[in-house]
Amino acid sequence: RDEHVARLDQSCRDWREANAAAVRDRVRQAFWQHVSVASQPAAQLSVEAKEFKKAYNTGRRELEHEFSKSIRFKSIRDLAAGPSGQVIRDLKPVWLMSPLSVSDTLPLDEQLFDVVIFDEASQITVEEAVPAVFRARQAIVVGDEMQLPPTDFFSARGDHDDGDRLLVEEGDEVVAYDLDSGSFLNHAVRNLASRMLGWHYRSRSESLISFSNRAFYQGKLLTVPEERLPGAVQGELRAKSSDDAERYVEALLARPISFHLLEHGLYDNRRNRPEAEYIARLVRELLRRETGLSLGVIAFSEAQQDEISASLTELARDDDDFRRRLEAEYEREDDGQFQGLLVKNLENIQGDERDIVIQSVCYGRGPNGKMLMNFGPINRSGGEKRLNVAFSRAKHHMVLVSSIVAANITNDYNDGAACLKNYLRYAAAVSAGDVATADRVLTDLSDWRGDEPAFDNREGDAVVAQVAGALESRGWLVDRSVGQSHFRCDLAVRGPQDAAYRLGILVDTDAYYGQPDVLERELMKPRLLEAFGWHIAHVLTKEWYEDRDRVLSRLDQQCRAAAENKAL
């Protein structure tokens, strides 16, 4: 099996390289063919070829003339529409543009491109998309219906429904949400064949995405099982002042999700200054530790975003070292990609991701001690989509800074408020190491939605049960069917004192052979587990029945070797 998988791996790499080379060669050959025709004597060409030669050479001269200019350039539309258009497309066959840029700069020609690909289509309105669709022979639409719908900003003030548009006041601006059918993605889903892209790669800890998976995707996302064991029951992170942030950073870095409850939090005039000050101190301490992890801060409103930015500025004013670190972090780039500190609100965080995401809930009791159930647009129809965007931005650590707990939210008949309430429960449970409560929240989400995620149950497989029993007889602790999605590890082996699994075992069960994609089954899944820290072993049923002692010896040796490698 190992030899076959190795050959399959090499063949797959060769196949991909050959495909890429073929595409490049096809483009190159088309270009050289056009240059060759345009360079031949007219006597050797047909009438059509002569016309092509004339137009192509005219286009080349126009481009060369433009390249020699220093002022008064022609517009892109003129260059793309005239004889130079064919030359430009030969030189640059792939264009990266926004839908509005397409309309502004390219001629209205339905043969302009072979294919147009829309990314983040939930953020594109139909009227913006149609002109781009018209300019290509084929369209591919990529997006997530559970992300934010398109938004527009208006100078008028108001907080009301306007037909199918929802106008929500945010500070001095009003954000308009088309919650019904405004996005191009919604129209594409209704009219085009679709395929779900189920693999989730961003979250390095499964607990970071499990809530969204159950709450918004019916458990259909394939998330990578967690190699580290859930922590023992840990203390709550309760802050009595902003200075407590420094002593809780260690807990933040030790937990995938940490819930920081501010007992002194106060919600006043759409702002929560204690939360902003606490977050500023968290950022300062994280930068002091030089973890190398990128940082992002999400506020639930524009007003709280401004409050957090002001707190960071104020803290930097009195701390020269922090000021230097903060300025460098704002401009940070890794491998040529911007990875600087983000301070954004729910309306503009979509599409971003960071290693550590700090989220300010903001809402809480007011100066009069009362708490209103007014969570702005979260309370409106479709408001839970805004939360889904925020909940899925973190790669390593999600930090929830809150002045309230789940029990403080009483209007859970509202979908948006109920989603926030459930996430507060889930985050607090994961932060405290209360696995049972966290699992109960996820189960309740499936029951509430009426979903029945038929996660693979490998415990009934005879070989899985026999291998587990044999390893346990040798003193190992073995967990079965590890994972929170359809993608699971059949067996996970650990020692009594281990904080992480030593070995993950994949068995060729009926479900294993039921996977039609051999590359995914034999290469992608094991490699993905290894990329997330697992040591993986395979057990074949035939091998087990023929010589189980040899199989057990191999697994036992791999478990011990894995511990030594991790220690090193």
Coordinates of C-alpha atoms in Angstrom, one line a residue:
R1 CA 0.0 0.0 0.0
D2 CA 2.8 2.5 0.9
E3 CA 4.4 1.9 -2.5
H4 CA 1.2 2.5 -4.3
V5 CA 0.4 5.7 -2.4
A6 CA 4.0 7.0 -3.0
R7 CA 3.5 6.4 -6.8
L8 CA 0.1 7.9 -6.7
D9 CA 1.5 11.0 -4.9
Q10 CA 4.3 11.4 -7.5
S11 CA 1.8 10.9 -10.4
C12 CA -0.5 13.5 -8.9
R13 CA 2.3 16.0 -8.7
D14 CA 3.4 15.3 -12.2
W15 CA -0.2 15.6 -13.4
R16 CA -0.6 19.0 -11.8
E17 CA 2.7 20.3 -13.2
A18 CA 1.9 18.9 -16.6
N19 CA -1.5 20.6 -16.5
A20 CA 0.0 24.0 -15.6
A21 CA 2.7 23.6 -18.2
A22 CA 0.1 22.8 -20.9
V23 CA -1.9 25.8 -20.0
R24 CA 1.1 28.1 -20.1
D25 CA 2.3 26.5 -23.4
R26 CA -1.1 27.0 -25.0
V27 CA -1.1 30.7 -24.2
R28 CA 2.5 31.0 -25.3
Q29 CA 1.8 29.2 -28.6
A30 CA -1.2 31.4 -29.3
F31 CA 0.8 34.5 -28.8
W32 CA 3.7 33.3 -31.0
Q33 CA 1.3 32.2 -33.7
H34 CA -0.2 35.7 -33.8
V35 CA 3.2 37.3 -33.9
S36 CA 4.2 34.9 -36.7
V37 CA 1.2 35.6 -38.8
A38 CA 1.7 39.3 -38.3
S39 CA 5.4 39.0 -39.4
Q40 CA 4.8 37.1 -42.7
P41 CA 4.8 38.7 -46.1
A42 CA 1.3 39.7 -47.3
A43 CA 1.6 37.5 -50.4
Q44 CA 1.7 34.4 -48.3
L45 CA -1.5 35.2 -46.4
S46 CA -5.2 34.8 -47.0
V47 CA -7.6 37.7 -47.0
E48 CA -8.6 37.1 -43.3
A49 CA -4.9 36.7 -42.3
K50 CA -4.0 40.0 -44.1
E51 CA -6.7 41.8 -42.1
F52 CA -5.5 40.2 -38.9
K53 CA -1.9 41.2 -39.7
K54 CA -2.9 44.8 -40.3
A55 CA -4.9 45.0 -37.1
Y56 CA -2.3 43.2 -34.9
N57 CA 0.6 45.3 -36.1
T58 CA -1.4 48.4 -35.6
G59 CA -2.1 47.3 -32.1
R60 CA 1.6 46.6 -31.4
R61 CA 2.6 50.0 -32.7
E62 CA -0.1 51.7 -30.5
L63 CA 1.2 49.9 -27.4
E64 CA 4.8 50.6 -28.2
H65 CA 3.9 54.3 -28.6
E66 CA 2.1 54.3 -25.3
F67 CA 5.1 52.6 -23.6
S68 CA 7.3 55.5 -24.7
K69 CA 5.0 58.2 -23.3
S70 CA 5.4 59.9 -19.9
I71 CA 2.0 61.8 -20.0
R72 CA -1.3 61.8 -21.7
F73 CA -1.8 58.1 -21.7
K74 CA -4.8 56.5 -23.4
S75 CA -7.4 55.0 -21.2
I76 CA -7.5 51.2 -20.6
R77 CA -10.9 51.1 -22.3
D78 CA -9.5 52.6 -25.5
L79 CA -6.5 50.3 -25.5
A80 CA -8.6 47.2 -24.7
A81 CA -11.2 48.1 -27.4
G82 CA -9.0 49.0 -30.3
P83 CA -6.5 47.0 -32.4
S84 CA -4.2 46.9 -29.3
G85 CA -6.8 44.9 -27.4
Q86 CA -5.8 41.5 -28.9
V87 CA -2.2 42.2 -28.2
I88 CA -2.9 43.1 -24.6
R89 CA -4.9 39.9 -24.1
D90 CA -2.1 37.9 -25.6
L91 CA 0.4 39.5 -23.2
K92 CA -1.9 39.4 -20.1
P93 CA -4.5 36.6 -20.4
V94 CA -5.6 36.9 -16.8
W95 CA -7.1 40.0 -15.3
L96 CA -7.9 40.7 -11.6
M97 CA -10.6 43.3 -11.3
S98 CA -13.6 44.3 -9.2
P99 CA -17.0 44.2 -11.0
L100 CA -17.2 48.0 -11.0
S101 CA -13.7 48.2 -12.5
V102 CA -14.8 45.9 -15.3
S103 CA -17.6 48.3 -16.1
D104 CA -15.5 51.4 -15.8
T105 CA -12.5 50.3 -17.9
L106 CA -13.3 47.5 -20.3
P107 CA -15.3 47.7 -23.6
L108 CA -18.7 46.0 -23.7
D109 CA -17.7 43.0 -25.8
E110 CA -19.3 39.6 -25.1
Q111 CA -16.2 37.8 -26.5
L112 CA -13.7 39.7 -24.4
F113 CA -12.9 36.8 -22.0
D114 CA -13.3 33.0 -22.0
V115 CA -14.4 32.9 -18.4
V116 CA -15.2 35.3 -15.5
I117 CA -14.8 34.0 -11.9
F118 CA -16.6 35.8 -9.1
D119 CA -15.1 35.5 -5.6
E120 CA -17.0 36.5 -2.5
A121 CA -20.1 36.7 -4.6
S122 CA -22.3 37.3 -1.6
Q123 CA -20.8 40.8 -1.5
I124 CA -21.7 41.5 -5.2
T125 CA -25.1 42.9 -6.2
V126 CA -26.8 41.6 -9.3
E127 CA -26.5 45.0 -11.1
E128 CA -22.7 45.0 -10.5
A129 CA -22.3 41.4 -11.7
V130 CA -24.3 41.4 -15.0
P131 CA -21.8 43.7 -17.0
A132 CA -18.9 41.3 -16.1
V133 CA -21.0 38.2 -17.0
F134 CA -21.8 39.8 -20.4
R135 CA -18.1 40.1 -21.2
A136 CA -17.3 36.4 -21.0
R137 CA -18.5 33.1 -22.5
Q138 CA -18.6 31.3 -19.1
A139 CA -19.2 32.3 -15.5
I140 CA -18.1 30.6 -12.3
V141 CA -19.6 32.0 -9.1
V142 CA -17.9 31.4 -5.7
G143 CA -19.3 32.5 -2.4
D144 CA -21.0 31.7 0.9
E145 CA -24.7 32.3 1.5
M146 CA -24.1 32.5 5.2
Q147 CA -21.8 35.5 4.9
L148 CA -22.8 39.1 4.9
P149 CA -25.1 40.4 2.1
P150 CA -24.0 43.5 0.1
T151 CA -23.8 46.8 2.0
D152 CA -24.2 50.4 1.0
F153 CA -23.4 53.5 3.0
F154 CA -25.7 56.5 3.0
S155 CA -25.4 60.0 4.5
A156 CA -29.1 60.0 5.5
R157 CA -30.0 59.0 9.0
G158 CA -32.6 56.4 10.0
D159 CA -33.2 53.0 11.4
H160 CA -36.1 51.4 9.6
D161 CA -37.1 48.8 7.0
D162 CA -37.3 50.1 3.4
G163 CA -39.0 47.4 1.3
D164 CA -36.5 44.6 0.9
R165 CA -33.7 46.8 2.2
L166 CA -32.8 47.0 5.8
L167 CA -31.4 50.4 6.9
V168 CA -29.4 50.2 10.1
E169 CA -27.9 53.3 11.8
E170 CA -24.3 52.8 12.7
G171 CA -22.8 56.0 14.2
D172 CA -23.1 58.8 11.7
E173 CA -23.8 56.5 8.8
V174 CA -26.6 54.2 7.8
V175 CA -25.8 50.7 6.4
A176 CA -28.3 49.2 3.9
Y177 CA -28.6 45.5 3.9
D178 CA -30.4 43.6 1.1
L179 CA -31.3 40.5 3.1
D180 CA -33.6 38.8 0.6
S181 CA -32.2 38.5 -2.9
G182 CA -29.8 41.4 -3.4
S183 CA -26.6 39.4 -3.9
F184 CA -25.5 37.9 -7.1
L185 CA -24.7 34.7 -5.2
N186 CA -28.4 34.2 -4.2
H187 CA -29.5 34.5 -7.8
A188 CA -26.7 32.1 -8.9
V189 CA -27.7 29.5 -6.3
R190 CA -31.3 29.5 -7.6
N191 CA -30.4 29.2 -11.2
L192 CA -27.1 27.3 -11.6
A193 CA -25.8 23.9 -10.6
S194 CA -23.7 24.1 -7.4
R195 CA -21.1 22.2 -5.5
M196 CA -20.3 22.7 -1.9
L197 CA -16.6 23.3 -1.0
G198 CA -16.6 21.4 2.2
W199 CA -13.0 21.5 3.3
H200 CA -12.1 24.0 6.0
Y201 CA -8.4 24.9 6.4
R202 CA -8.3 28.2 8.3
S203 CA -8.9 27.1 11.9
R204 CA -5.9 25.3 13.4
S205 CA -8.1 24.2 16.2
E206 CA -11.4 22.4 15.4
S207 CA -13.2 24.2 18.3
L208 CA -12.7 27.5 16.5
I209 CA -15.0 26.5 13.6
S210 CA -17.3 23.8 15.2
F211 CA -19.9 26.4 16.3
S212 CA -20.2 27.9 12.8
N213 CA -20.2 24.4 11.3
R214 CA -23.2 23.3 13.4
A215 CA -25.0 26.7 13.5
F216 CA -24.7 27.7 9.9
Y217 CA -23.6 24.8 7.7
Q218 CA -25.5 21.8 9.1
G219 CA -22.3 20.1 10.1
K220 CA -21.3 19.7 6.4
L221 CA -17.9 21.4 6.7
L222 CA -15.0 19.0 6.9
T223 CA -12.9 20.2 9.8
V224 CA -9.6 18.6 10.9
P225 CA -9.8 16.7 14.2
E226 CA -7.9 18.2 17.0
E227 CA -4.6 16.6 17.9
R228 CA -4.4 18.2 21.3
L229 CA -6.7 16.9 24.1
P230 CA -9.2 19.2 25.6
G231 CA -7.7 20.9 28.6
A232 CA -8.8 20.0 32.1
V233 CA -11.4 22.1 33.7
Q234 CA -9.8 25.5 34.0
G235 CA -10.7 28.6 35.9
E236 CA -12.9 31.4 34.5
L237 CA -11.2 34.5 33.2
R238 CA -12.9 37.3 35.2
A239 CA -11.5 40.8 35.0
K240 CA -12.2 43.5 37.6
S241 CA -10.1 46.1 35.9
S242 CA -8.3 46.6 32.6
D243 CA -4.9 45.8 34.2
D244 CA -6.1 42.1 34.6
A245 CA -5.5 41.8 30.8
E246 CA -1.7 41.2 31.4
R247 CA -2.1 38.3 33.7
Y248 CA -4.6 36.6 31.4
V249 CA -2.5 36.6 28.3
E250 CA -0.9 33.3 29.3
A251 CA -4.3 31.7 29.5
L252 CA -5.2 33.3 26.1
L253 CA -2.2 31.6 24.4
A254 CA -3.0 28.3 26.0
R255 CA -6.6 28.1 24.9
P256 CA -8.0 28.1 21.3
I257 CA -11.0 30.1 22.6
S258 CA -10.8 32.2 25.7
F259 CA -13.8 34.0 27.3
H260 CA -12.8 37.1 29.3
L261 CA -15.7 38.4 31.4
L262 CA -15.4 42.0 32.4
E263 CA -17.2 42.6 35.7
H264 CA -16.7 46.3 35.4
G265 CA -17.9 46.5 31.8
L266 CA -20.3 49.4 31.0
Y267 CA -22.3 50.0 27.8
D268 CA -22.9 53.7 27.2
N269 CA -23.7 55.6 24.0
R270 CA -22.9 52.6 21.8
R271 CA -19.5 52.2 23.4
N272 CA -17.9 50.0 26.1
R273 CA -14.8 51.9 27.2
P274 CA -13.7 49.2 29.8
E275 CA -13.7 46.6 27.0
A276 CA -11.7 48.9 24.7
E277 CA -9.1 49.6 27.4
Y278 CA -8.9 45.9 28.3
I279 CA -8.3 44.9 24.6
A280 CA -5.6 47.6 24.2
R281 CA -3.7 46.1 27.1
L282 CA -4.1 42.6 25.7
V283 CA -2.6 43.9 22.4
R284 CA 0.3 45.5 24.3
E285 CA 1.1 42.4 26.2
L286 CA 0.9 40.2 23.1
L287 CA 3.3 42.4 21.2
R288 CA 5.7 42.5 24.2
R289 CA 5.9 38.7 24.1
E290 CA 6.9 38.7 20.4
T291 CA 4.9 35.6 19.6
G292 CA 5.0 36.3 15.9
L293 CA 1.2 35.7 15.7
S294 CA -0.8 38.2 13.7
L295 CA -3.5 40.2 15.4
G296 CA -7.0 41.3 14.5
V297 CA -9.7 43.1 16.6
I298 CA -13.4 43.0 15.8
A299 CA -16.0 45.4 17.2
F300 CA -19.7 44.8 16.9
S301 CA -20.2 48.5 15.8
E302 CA -18.3 51.3 14.2
A303 CA -18.6 53.3 17.5
Q304 CA -16.8 50.6 19.4
Q305 CA -14.2 50.2 16.7
D306 CA -13.4 53.9 17.1
E307 CA -13.3 53.4 20.9
I308 CA -10.8 50.6 20.6
S309 CA -8.6 52.5 18.2
A310 CA -8.6 55.5 20.6
S311 CA -7.6 53.3 23.5
L312 CA -4.7 51.9 21.6
T313 CA -3.6 55.4 20.6
E314 CA -3.9 56.6 24.2
L315 CA -2.0 53.6 25.6
A316 CA 0.8 54.1 23.1
R317 CA 1.1 57.8 23.9
D318 CA 2.2 56.9 27.4
D319 CA 4.4 53.9 26.5
D320 CA 7.2 54.5 24.0
D321 CA 8.1 50.8 23.7
F322 CA 4.5 49.9 22.9
R323 CA 4.2 52.8 20.5
R324 CA 7.1 51.5 18.4
R325 CA 5.8 48.0 18.5
L326 CA 2.3 49.1 17.6
E327 CA 3.4 51.2 14.6
A328 CA 5.5 48.3 13.3
E329 CA 2.5 45.9 13.8
Y330 CA 0.2 48.2 11.8
E331 CA 2.6 48.0 8.9
R332 CA 3.6 44.3 9.2
E333 CA 4.1 42.2 6.2
D334 CA 4.9 38.4 6.0
D335 CA 6.3 37.1 2.7
G336 CA 5.1 40.2 0.9
Q337 CA 1.6 39.9 2.3
F338 CA 0.1 42.5 4.6
Q339 CA -0.5 40.9 8.0
G340 CA -0.7 44.0 10.1
L341 CA -3.0 44.7 13.1
L342 CA -6.6 45.0 12.0
V343 CA -9.2 47.0 14.0
K344 CA -12.5 46.6 12.2
N345 CA -16.2 46.1 12.7
L346 CA -18.5 43.4 11.5
E347 CA -19.4 45.2 8.3
N348 CA -15.8 45.3 6.9
I349 CA -14.0 42.3 8.5
Q350 CA -15.3 39.8 5.9
G351 CA -12.5 38.3 3.9
D352 CA -9.8 39.0 6.6
E353 CA -8.2 36.5 8.9
R354 CA -5.6 36.6 11.6
D355 CA -3.8 34.2 14.0
I356 CA -5.3 35.8 17.0
V357 CA -8.7 37.5 16.8
I358 CA -10.0 39.6 19.7
Q359 CA -13.7 40.3 19.7
S360 CA -15.4 43.0 21.7
V361 CA -19.1 42.1 22.4
C362 CA -19.6 45.7 23.7
Y363 CA -23.2 45.3 24.8
G364 CA -24.0 45.2 28.5
R365 CA -25.6 47.1 31.3
G366 CA -25.9 50.8 31.0
P367 CA -25.2 53.5 33.6
N368 CA -28.6 52.9 35.1
G369 CA -27.8 49.2 35.7
K370 CA -30.3 48.0 33.2
M371 CA -29.5 46.0 30.0
L372 CA -31.6 46.5 26.9
M373 CA -32.1 43.7 24.4
N374 CA -31.1 46.0 21.5
F375 CA -28.2 44.4 19.6
G376 CA -28.6 46.6 16.5
P377 CA -28.6 44.8 13.2
I378 CA -28.0 41.5 15.0
N379 CA -31.6 41.6 16.0
R380 CA -32.8 42.0 12.5
S381 CA -33.6 39.3 9.9
G382 CA -30.4 37.7 8.7
G383 CA -28.4 39.4 11.5
E384 CA -26.8 36.0 12.5
K385 CA -24.8 36.1 9.2
R386 CA -22.9 39.1 10.6
L387 CA -21.9 36.9 13.6
N388 CA -20.8 34.0 11.5
V389 CA -18.4 36.3 9.7
A390 CA -16.8 37.3 13.0
F391 CA -16.8 33.8 14.6
S392 CA -14.8 32.3 11.7
R393 CA -11.8 34.8 11.3
A394 CA -9.3 33.2 13.7
K395 CA -6.6 30.8 12.7
H396 CA -5.2 29.9 16.2
H397 CA -6.9 31.8 19.0
M398 CA -10.3 33.5 19.4
V399 CA -10.6 35.9 22.3
L400 CA -14.0 37.0 23.4
V401 CA -14.1 40.0 25.6
S402 CA -17.6 40.5 27.0
S403 CA -19.4 42.4 29.7
I404 CA -22.3 39.9 29.7
V405 CA -22.8 36.1 29.9
A406 CA -25.3 34.1 27.9
A407 CA -28.0 34.2 30.6
N408 CA -28.2 38.0 30.3
I409 CA -29.7 37.6 26.8
T410 CA -33.5 37.0 27.2
N411 CA -34.8 37.7 23.7
D412 CA -33.6 34.4 22.3
Y413 CA -36.7 34.0 20.2
N414 CA -34.8 36.3 17.8
D415 CA -32.4 34.3 15.6
G416 CA -29.5 36.8 15.8
A417 CA -29.8 37.2 19.6
A418 CA -30.1 33.5 20.0
C419 CA -27.0 32.9 18.0
L420 CA -25.1 35.4 20.1
K421 CA -26.4 33.8 23.3
N422 CA -25.4 30.3 22.1
Y423 CA -21.9 31.4 21.1
L424 CA -21.4 33.1 24.5
R425 CA -22.3 29.8 26.2
Y426 CA -20.1 27.8 23.8
A427 CA -17.1 30.1 24.2
A428 CA -17.3 30.2 27.9
A429 CA -17.5 26.4 28.1
V430 CA -14.6 25.8 25.7
S431 CA -12.5 28.5 27.6
A432 CA -13.2 26.8 30.9
G433 CA -12.5 23.3 29.6
D434 CA -16.1 22.2 30.1
V435 CA -16.3 19.8 27.2
A436 CA -19.7 18.4 28.1
T437 CA -21.3 21.8 28.0
A438 CA -19.6 22.8 24.8
D439 CA -20.8 19.5 23.2
R440 CA -24.3 20.1 24.5
V441 CA -24.4 23.5 22.9
L442 CA -23.4 22.0 19.5
T443 CA -26.0 19.2 19.9
D444 CA -28.7 21.7 20.8
L445 CA -27.9 23.7 17.7
S446 CA -28.4 20.7 15.5
D447 CA -31.7 19.9 17.3
W448 CA -32.9 23.5 17.0
R449 CA -32.2 23.6 13.3
G450 CA -33.7 20.2 12.7
D451 CA -30.4 18.9 11.3
E452 CA -29.3 15.3 11.8
P453 CA -25.6 15.3 10.8
A454 CA -24.9 11.7 10.1
F455 CA -21.4 11.7 11.3
D456 CA -19.5 8.5 10.7
N457 CA -19.8 6.2 13.6
R458 CA -16.8 3.9 13.4
E459 CA -17.3 2.4 16.9
G460 CA -19.4 -0.4 15.3
D461 CA -16.6 -1.6 13.0
A462 CA -15.2 -4.9 14.2
V463 CA -11.6 -4.2 13.3
V464 CA -11.7 -0.7 14.9
A465 CA -13.0 -2.3 18.1
Q466 CA -10.4 -5.1 18.1
V467 CA -7.5 -2.7 17.5
A468 CA -8.7 -0.4 20.2
G469 CA -9.1 -3.3 22.7
A470 CA -5.6 -4.7 21.8
L471 CA -3.9 -1.3 22.3
E472 CA -5.8 -0.7 25.6
S473 CA -4.6 -4.1 26.8
R474 CA -1.0 -2.8 26.3
G475 CA -1.7 0.2 28.6
W476 CA -2.6 2.8 26.0
L477 CA -5.7 5.0 26.2
V478 CA -7.7 4.9 23.0
D479 CA -10.5 7.3 21.8
R480 CA -12.7 6.3 18.9
S481 CA -14.1 8.3 16.1
V482 CA -12.3 11.5 17.1
G483 CA -13.5 14.7 15.5
Q484 CA -16.5 17.0 15.3
S485 CA -17.4 16.7 11.6
H486 CA -17.7 13.9 9.0
F487 CA -13.9 13.9 8.8
R488 CA -12.8 11.8 11.7
C489 CA -9.8 9.8 13.0
D490 CA -10.9 6.2 13.6
L491 CA -8.7 5.7 16.6
A492 CA -6.5 8.2 18.6
V493 CA -4.0 6.8 21.0
R494 CA -2.5 8.6 24.0
G495 CA -0.7 7.9 27.3
P496 CA -2.2 8.6 30.7
Q497 CA -0.3 11.9 31.2
D498 CA -0.4 13.1 27.6
A499 CA -1.7 16.5 26.6
A500 CA -2.0 15.4 22.9
Y501 CA -2.6 12.3 21.0
R502 CA 0.5 10.3 20.1
L503 CA -1.0 8.5 17.1
G504 CA -4.0 8.7 14.9
I505 CA -5.0 5.4 13.2
L506 CA -7.0 5.2 10.0
V507 CA -8.7 1.8 9.3
D508 CA -10.0 0.6 6.0
T509 CA -13.7 0.4 7.1
D510 CA -16.7 0.3 4.9
A511 CA -16.8 4.1 5.1
Y512 CA -13.2 4.3 4.0
Y513 CA -13.9 2.4 0.8
G514 CA -17.2 4.4 0.4
Q515 CA -15.1 7.5 -0.4
P516 CA -15.0 7.7 -4.2
D517 CA -12.1 10.2 -4.5
V518 CA -8.9 8.1 -4.1
L519 CA -6.7 11.2 -4.0
E520 CA -8.7 12.7 -1.2
R521 CA -8.9 9.4 0.7
E522 CA -5.2 8.3 0.3
L523 CA -3.4 11.6 0.1
M524 CA -5.3 14.6 1.2
K525 CA -6.8 13.4 4.5
P526 CA -3.7 11.8 5.9
R527 CA -1.5 14.8 4.8
L528 CA -4.0 17.3 6.3
L529 CA -3.9 15.4 9.6
E530 CA -0.1 15.4 9.6
A531 CA -0.1 19.1 8.7
F532 CA -2.1 19.8 11.8
G533 CA 0.3 17.9 14.0
W534 CA -0.9 14.3 13.9
H535 CA 1.3 11.2 13.5
I536 CA -0.7 8.9 11.3
A537 CA -0.7 5.1 10.9
H538 CA -2.8 2.9 8.7
V539 CA -4.3 -0.5 9.6
L540 CA -5.7 -2.7 6.8
T541 CA -8.3 -5.3 7.6
K542 CA -6.4 -8.0 5.7
E543 CA -3.2 -7.2 7.5
W544 CA -4.9 -7.3 10.9
Y545 CA -6.5 -10.7 10.3
E546 CA -3.3 -12.2 8.9
D547 CA -0.8 -11.0 11.5
R548 CA -2.3 -8.9 14.3
D549 CA 0.8 -9.3 16.5
R550 CA 3.0 -7.6 14.0
V551 CA 0.4 -4.8 13.5
L552 CA 0.3 -4.2 17.3
S553 CA 4.0 -4.2 17.6
R554 CA 4.3 -1.6 14.8
L555 CA 1.6 0.6 16.4
D556 CA 3.1 0.3 19.8
Q557 CA 6.5 1.3 18.4
Q558 CA 5.0 4.3 16.5
C559 CA 3.3 5.5 19.7
R560 CA 6.6 5.5 21.6
A561 CA 8.5 7.1 18.7
A562 CA 5.9 9.8 18.4
A563 CA 6.4 10.8 22.0
E564 CA 10.1 11.0 21.6
N565 CA 9.8 13.1 18.4
K566 CA 7.4 15.6 20.2
A567 CA 9.8 15.8 23.1
L568 CA 12.6 16.7 20.8

